[in-house]
Coordinates of C-alpha atoms and ligand atoms in Angstrom, one line a residue:
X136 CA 0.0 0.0 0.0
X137 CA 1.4 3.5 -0.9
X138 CA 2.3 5.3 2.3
X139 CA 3.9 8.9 2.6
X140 CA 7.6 9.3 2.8
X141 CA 7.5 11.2 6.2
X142 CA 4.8 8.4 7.8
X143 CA 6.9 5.7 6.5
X144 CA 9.7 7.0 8.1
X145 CA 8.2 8.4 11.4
X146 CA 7.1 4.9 11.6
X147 CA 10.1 3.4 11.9
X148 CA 11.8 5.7 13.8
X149 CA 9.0 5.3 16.8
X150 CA 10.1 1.2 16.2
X151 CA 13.9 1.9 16.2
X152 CA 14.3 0.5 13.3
X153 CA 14.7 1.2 9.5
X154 CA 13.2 1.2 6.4
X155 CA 15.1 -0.2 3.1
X156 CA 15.2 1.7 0.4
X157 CA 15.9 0.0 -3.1
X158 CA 17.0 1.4 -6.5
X159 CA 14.8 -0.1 -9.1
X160 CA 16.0 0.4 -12.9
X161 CA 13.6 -2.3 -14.3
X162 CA 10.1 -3.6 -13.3
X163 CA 11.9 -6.8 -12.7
X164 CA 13.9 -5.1 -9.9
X165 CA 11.1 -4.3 -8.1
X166 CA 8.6 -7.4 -8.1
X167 CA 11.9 -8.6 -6.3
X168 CA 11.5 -5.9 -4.1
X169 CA 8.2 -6.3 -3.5
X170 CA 8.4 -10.1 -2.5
X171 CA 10.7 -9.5 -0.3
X172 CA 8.2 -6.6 1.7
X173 CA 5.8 -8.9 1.8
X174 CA 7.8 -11.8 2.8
X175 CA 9.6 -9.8 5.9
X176 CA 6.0 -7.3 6.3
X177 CA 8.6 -5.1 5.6
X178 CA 7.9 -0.7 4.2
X179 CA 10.3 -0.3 1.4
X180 CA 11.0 2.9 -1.0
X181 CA 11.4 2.0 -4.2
X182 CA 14.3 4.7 -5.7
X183 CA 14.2 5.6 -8.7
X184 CA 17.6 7.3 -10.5
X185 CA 18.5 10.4 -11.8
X186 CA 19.5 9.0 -15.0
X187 CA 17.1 6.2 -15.3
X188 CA 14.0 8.9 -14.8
X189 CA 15.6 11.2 -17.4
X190 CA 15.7 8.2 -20.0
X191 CA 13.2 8.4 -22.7
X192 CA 11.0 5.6 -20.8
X193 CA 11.7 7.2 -17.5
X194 CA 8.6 8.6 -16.6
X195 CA 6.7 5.1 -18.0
X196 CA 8.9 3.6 -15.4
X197 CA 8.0 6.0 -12.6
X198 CA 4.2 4.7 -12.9
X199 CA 5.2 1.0 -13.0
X200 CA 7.0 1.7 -9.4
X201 CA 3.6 3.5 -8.6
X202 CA 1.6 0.9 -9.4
X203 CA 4.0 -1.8 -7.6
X204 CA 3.8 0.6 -4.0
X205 CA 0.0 0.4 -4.4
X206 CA -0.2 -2.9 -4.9
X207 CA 1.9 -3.6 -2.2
X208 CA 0.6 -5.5 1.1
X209 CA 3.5 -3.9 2.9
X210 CA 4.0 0.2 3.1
X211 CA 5.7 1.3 0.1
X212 CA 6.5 4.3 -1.5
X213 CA 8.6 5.7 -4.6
X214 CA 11.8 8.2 -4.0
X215 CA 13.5 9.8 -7.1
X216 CA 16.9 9.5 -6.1
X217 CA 19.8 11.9 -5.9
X218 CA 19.1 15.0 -8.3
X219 CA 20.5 18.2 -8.2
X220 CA 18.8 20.1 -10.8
X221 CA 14.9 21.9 -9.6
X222 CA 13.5 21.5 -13.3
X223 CA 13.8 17.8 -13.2
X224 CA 12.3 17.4 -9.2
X225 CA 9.3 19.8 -10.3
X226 CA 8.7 17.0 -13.5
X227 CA 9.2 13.9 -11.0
X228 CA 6.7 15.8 -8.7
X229 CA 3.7 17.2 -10.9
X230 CA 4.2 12.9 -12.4
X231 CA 3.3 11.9 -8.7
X232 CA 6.2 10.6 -7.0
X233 CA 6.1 10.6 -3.1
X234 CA 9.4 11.6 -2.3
X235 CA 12.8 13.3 -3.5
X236 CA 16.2 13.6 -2.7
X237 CA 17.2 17.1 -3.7
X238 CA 20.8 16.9 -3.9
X239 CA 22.9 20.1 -3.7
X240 CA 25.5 18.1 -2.0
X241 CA 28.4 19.3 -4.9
X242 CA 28.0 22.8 -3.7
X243 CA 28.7 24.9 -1.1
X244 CA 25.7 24.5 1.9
X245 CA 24.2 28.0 0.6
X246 CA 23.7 26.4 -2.9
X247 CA 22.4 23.0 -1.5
X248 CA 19.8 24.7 1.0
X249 CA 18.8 26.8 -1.8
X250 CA 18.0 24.0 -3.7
X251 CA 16.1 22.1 -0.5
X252 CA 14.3 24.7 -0.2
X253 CA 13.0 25.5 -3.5
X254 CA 12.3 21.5 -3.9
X255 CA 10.6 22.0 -0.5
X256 CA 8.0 24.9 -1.3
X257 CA 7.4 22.6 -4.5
X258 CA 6.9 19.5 -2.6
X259 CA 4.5 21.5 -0.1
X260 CA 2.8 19.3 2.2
X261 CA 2.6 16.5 -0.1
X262 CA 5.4 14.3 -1.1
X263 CA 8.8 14.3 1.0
X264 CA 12.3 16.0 0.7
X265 CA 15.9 14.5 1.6
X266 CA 18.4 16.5 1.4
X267 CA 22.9 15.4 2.0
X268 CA 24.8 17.3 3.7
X269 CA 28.4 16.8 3.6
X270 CA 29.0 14.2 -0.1
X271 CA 29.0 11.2 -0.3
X272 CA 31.1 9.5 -3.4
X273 CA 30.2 7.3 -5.6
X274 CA 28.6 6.7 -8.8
X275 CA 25.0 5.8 -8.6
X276 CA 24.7 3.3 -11.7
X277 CA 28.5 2.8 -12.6
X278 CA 29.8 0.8 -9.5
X279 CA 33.7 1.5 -8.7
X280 CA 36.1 1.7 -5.8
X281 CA 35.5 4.7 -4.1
X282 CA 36.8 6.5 -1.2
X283 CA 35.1 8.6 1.5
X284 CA 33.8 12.2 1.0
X285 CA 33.1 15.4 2.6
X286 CA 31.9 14.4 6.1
X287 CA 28.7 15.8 7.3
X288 CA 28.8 18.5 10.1
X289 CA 27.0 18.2 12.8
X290 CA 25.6 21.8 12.9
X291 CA 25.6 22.2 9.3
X292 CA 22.9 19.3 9.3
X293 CA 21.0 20.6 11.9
X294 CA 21.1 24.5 10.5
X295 CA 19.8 22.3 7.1
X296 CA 16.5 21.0 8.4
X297 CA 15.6 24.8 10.1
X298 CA 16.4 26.9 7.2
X299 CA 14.7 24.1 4.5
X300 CA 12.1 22.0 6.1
X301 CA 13.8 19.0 4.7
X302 CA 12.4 15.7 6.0
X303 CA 15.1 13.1 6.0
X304 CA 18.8 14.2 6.3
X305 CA 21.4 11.6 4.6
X306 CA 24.7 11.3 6.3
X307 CA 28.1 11.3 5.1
X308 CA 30.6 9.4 7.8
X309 CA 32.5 7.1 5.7
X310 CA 30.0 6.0 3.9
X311 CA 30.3 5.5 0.0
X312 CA 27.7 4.8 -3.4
X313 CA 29.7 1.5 -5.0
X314 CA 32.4 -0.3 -3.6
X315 CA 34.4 0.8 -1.3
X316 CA 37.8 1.2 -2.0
X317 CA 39.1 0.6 1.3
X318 CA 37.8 -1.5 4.5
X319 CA 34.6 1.0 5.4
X320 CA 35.4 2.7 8.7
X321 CA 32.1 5.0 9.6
X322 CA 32.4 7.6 11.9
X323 CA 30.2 6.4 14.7
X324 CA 31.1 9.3 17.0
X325 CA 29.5 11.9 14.5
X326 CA 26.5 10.3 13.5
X327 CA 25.5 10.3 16.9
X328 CA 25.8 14.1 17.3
X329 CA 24.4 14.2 14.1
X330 CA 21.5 12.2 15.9
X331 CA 21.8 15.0 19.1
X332 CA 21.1 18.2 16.8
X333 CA 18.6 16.9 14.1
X334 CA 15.3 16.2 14.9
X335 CA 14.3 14.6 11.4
X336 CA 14.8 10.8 10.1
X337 CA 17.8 10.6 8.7
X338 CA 19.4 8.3 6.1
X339 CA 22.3 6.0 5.3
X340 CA 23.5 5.6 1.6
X341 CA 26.1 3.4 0.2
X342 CA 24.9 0.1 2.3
X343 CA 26.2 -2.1 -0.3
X344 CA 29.6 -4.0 0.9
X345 CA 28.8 -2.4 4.6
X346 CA 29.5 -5.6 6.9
X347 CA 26.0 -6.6 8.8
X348 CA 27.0 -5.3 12.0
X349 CA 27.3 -2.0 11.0
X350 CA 23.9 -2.1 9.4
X351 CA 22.7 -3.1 12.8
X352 CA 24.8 -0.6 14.9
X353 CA 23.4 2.3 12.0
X354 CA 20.1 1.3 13.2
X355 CA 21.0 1.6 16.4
X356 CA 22.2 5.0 16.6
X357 CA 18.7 6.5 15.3
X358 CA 19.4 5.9 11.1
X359 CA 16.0 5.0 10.1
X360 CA 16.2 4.6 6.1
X361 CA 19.0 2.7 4.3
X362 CA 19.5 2.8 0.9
X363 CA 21.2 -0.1 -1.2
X364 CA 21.9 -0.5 -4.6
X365 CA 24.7 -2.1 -6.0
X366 CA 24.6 -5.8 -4.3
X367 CA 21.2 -6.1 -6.0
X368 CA 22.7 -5.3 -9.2
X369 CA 26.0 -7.7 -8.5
X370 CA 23.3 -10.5 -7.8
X371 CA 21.3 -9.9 -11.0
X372 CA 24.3 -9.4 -13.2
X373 CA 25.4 -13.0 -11.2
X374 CA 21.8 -14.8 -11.7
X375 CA 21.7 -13.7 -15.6
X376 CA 25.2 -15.6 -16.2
X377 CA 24.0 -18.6 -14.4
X378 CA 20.8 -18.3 -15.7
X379 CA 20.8 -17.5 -19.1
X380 CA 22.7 -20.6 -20.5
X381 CA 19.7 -22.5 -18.8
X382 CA 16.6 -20.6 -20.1
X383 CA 17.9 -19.9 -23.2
X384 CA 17.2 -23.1 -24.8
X385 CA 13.3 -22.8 -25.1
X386 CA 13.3 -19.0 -24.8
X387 CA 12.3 -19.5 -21.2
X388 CA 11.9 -15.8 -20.6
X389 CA 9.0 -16.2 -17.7
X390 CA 11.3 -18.5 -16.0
X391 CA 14.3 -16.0 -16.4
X392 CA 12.4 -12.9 -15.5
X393 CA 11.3 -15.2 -12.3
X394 CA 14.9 -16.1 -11.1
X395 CA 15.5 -12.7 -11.6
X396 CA 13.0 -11.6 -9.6
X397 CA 13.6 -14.3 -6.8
X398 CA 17.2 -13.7 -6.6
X399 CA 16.5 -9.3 -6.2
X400 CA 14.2 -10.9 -3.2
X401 CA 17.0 -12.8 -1.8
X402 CA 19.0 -10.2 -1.4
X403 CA 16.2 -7.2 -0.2
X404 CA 15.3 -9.6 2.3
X405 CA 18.4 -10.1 4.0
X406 CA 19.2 -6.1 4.4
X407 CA 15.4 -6.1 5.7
X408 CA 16.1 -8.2 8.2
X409 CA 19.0 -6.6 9.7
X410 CA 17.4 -3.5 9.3
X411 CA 14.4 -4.8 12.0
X412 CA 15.4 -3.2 14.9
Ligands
13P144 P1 25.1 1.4 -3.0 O1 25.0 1.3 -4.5 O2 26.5 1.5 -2.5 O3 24.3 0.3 -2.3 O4 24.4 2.8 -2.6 C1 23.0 2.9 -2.9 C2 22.5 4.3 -2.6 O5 23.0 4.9 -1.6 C3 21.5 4.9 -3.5 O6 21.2 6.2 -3.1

C-alpha cells in the first residue's frame, strides 16, 4: 500500500528500526523488491535514479513503481533519487512521486539549502524532501572503488533542516555509493551528534559492501532509512550468467524474469532483516 515518505519513516523511527530503500532500474527489480516486503511485512522505498528517470522511458517507469507501491501488502513508496537540478524534481513531482532527494551536496551548503528549499516549497505538504549534507562518493549506476567524502557536520545538518524543512537528512561518515575502496570505517562518534542536533529521520547511503554489523549498529544509533543498490545489481548481473545458459534453450523468458525476480528478493530480504530493529 502507498504510504507517505515522512509516515513511512516516522514509523520506523517510533520502532527503532529502519526502512530499506531499493534502486529499481527495471520492473523486474522491483517485483523482487516487492516479495521481499511482503515476505519480511517489511515498508520499502522503491528509488528511482536520476539517469534512469531522465531516460526516454523514465517517466513510464516511474508509474510502473507506482503501481508496484499500491499494490503492495507492505508500506511502500517511490523516491527519485539523488538530483541536483529543480526542473527535473518539479517534472518527478507534478508525475506523482512521493518523495525526492534534492541533492545540492556538490556545492557549497548555501547552494544546497537553496536547492532544499526551493524543492521544499514545490513538494509543499505532499510528497517528501531528503536533502545530503556533507557528499557522499560514488557513482550511482556505474559501481567503482570509491573512497570517502566530505563528512557531514553536525551543525551544518541541523542548520539544514531549520532553514529548509527538509524531511530526511542523509549522512556522510564514511559511507560511499559503490564499492568501497578501502575496509569501510564509519564515523560512529559523529553520526550520533548528528543524531543530538537533528530532529528529522535521517538516512544512510552506500549500504552495499557495509558488513551486517554495521547495518545493525546504523540502526542503532537513530538511522531510520537505508538505501542499497549495487549488491542487488551484483546479484542480478550474477543470476543472468547462471541463468541465461539454462533458459535460453526454449526461450524460457518467464522462468528467467522469475529467477531474476527471486534472486532481487533474496537479497532485499536479507538487508530487511537486519534492518528490523
Ligand atoms: P550502494 O550502491 O552503495 O548500495 O548505494 C546505494 C545508494 O545509496 C543509493 O542512493
Amino acid at each position: 500500500m502507498l504510504v507517505g515518505f515522512r509516515e513511512l519513516l516516522e514509523e520506523r523511527r517510533a520502532r527503532g528500526a529502519a526502512a530499506g530503500a531499493f534502486t529499481c532500474y527495471t520492473l523486474t527489480t522491483a517485483v523482487g523488491v516487492l516479495r521481499a516486503a511482503e515476505s519480511e511485512s517489511a515498508p520499502v522505498l522503491l528509488l528511482v535514479s536520476e539517469a534512469s528517470y531522465t531516460a526516454p522511458e523514465g517517466r513510464l517507469l516511474l508509474a510502473a513503481l507506482r503501481a508496484v507501491a499500491e499494490r503492495a501488502s507492505a508500506p511502500a513508496c517511490v523516491q527519485l533519487d539523488h538530483v541536483a537540478d529543480l526542473a527535473t524534481i518539479a517534472r518527478a513531482l507534478a508525475d506523482g512521486v512521493d518523495a525526492v532527494m534534492a541533492d545540492g551536496s556538490r556545492q557549497p551548503y548555501e547552494a544546497n539549502a537553496a536547492l532544499v528549499r526551493a524543492a521544499c516549497e514545490l513538494a509543499r505538504e505532499g510528497a517528501g524532501v531528503e536533502a545530503e549534507l556533507g557528499h557522499i562518493e560514488g557513482g550511482e549506476d556505474v559501481a567503482a572503488a570509491t573512497a570517502a567524502g566530505a563528512l557531514t557536520d553536525p551543525a551544518e545538518a541541523a542548520r539544514c533542516v531549520e532553514e529548509t524543512g527538509a524531511d530526511c537528512i542523509a549522512v556522510s561518515i564514511g559511507n560511499v555509493h559503490g564499492h568501497y575502496a578501502a575496509p569501510p570505517a564509519l564515523d560512529w562518534a559523529r553520526l550520533e551528534r548528528i543524531r543530538e542536533l537533528v530532529d528529522v529521520p535521517l538516512s544512510l547511503h552506500g549500504a552495499s559492501g557495509l558488513p551486517d554489523d554495521d547495518l545493525r549498529r546504523a540502526v542503532a544509533a537513530g538511522i531510520c532509512k537505508v538505501n542499497v543498490n549495487t549488491e542487488l545489481r551484483a546479484r542480478l548481473f550474477a543470476e543472468l550468467e547462471r541463468r541465461v545458459p539454462e533458459t535460453a534453450p526454449g526461450l524460457r523468458l518467464l522462468e528467467l524474469e522469475s529467477a531474476l525476480a527471486d534472486a532481487v528478493a533474496e537479497v532485499a530480504a536479507e538487508k530487511l532483516r537486519l534492518l528490523a530493529g
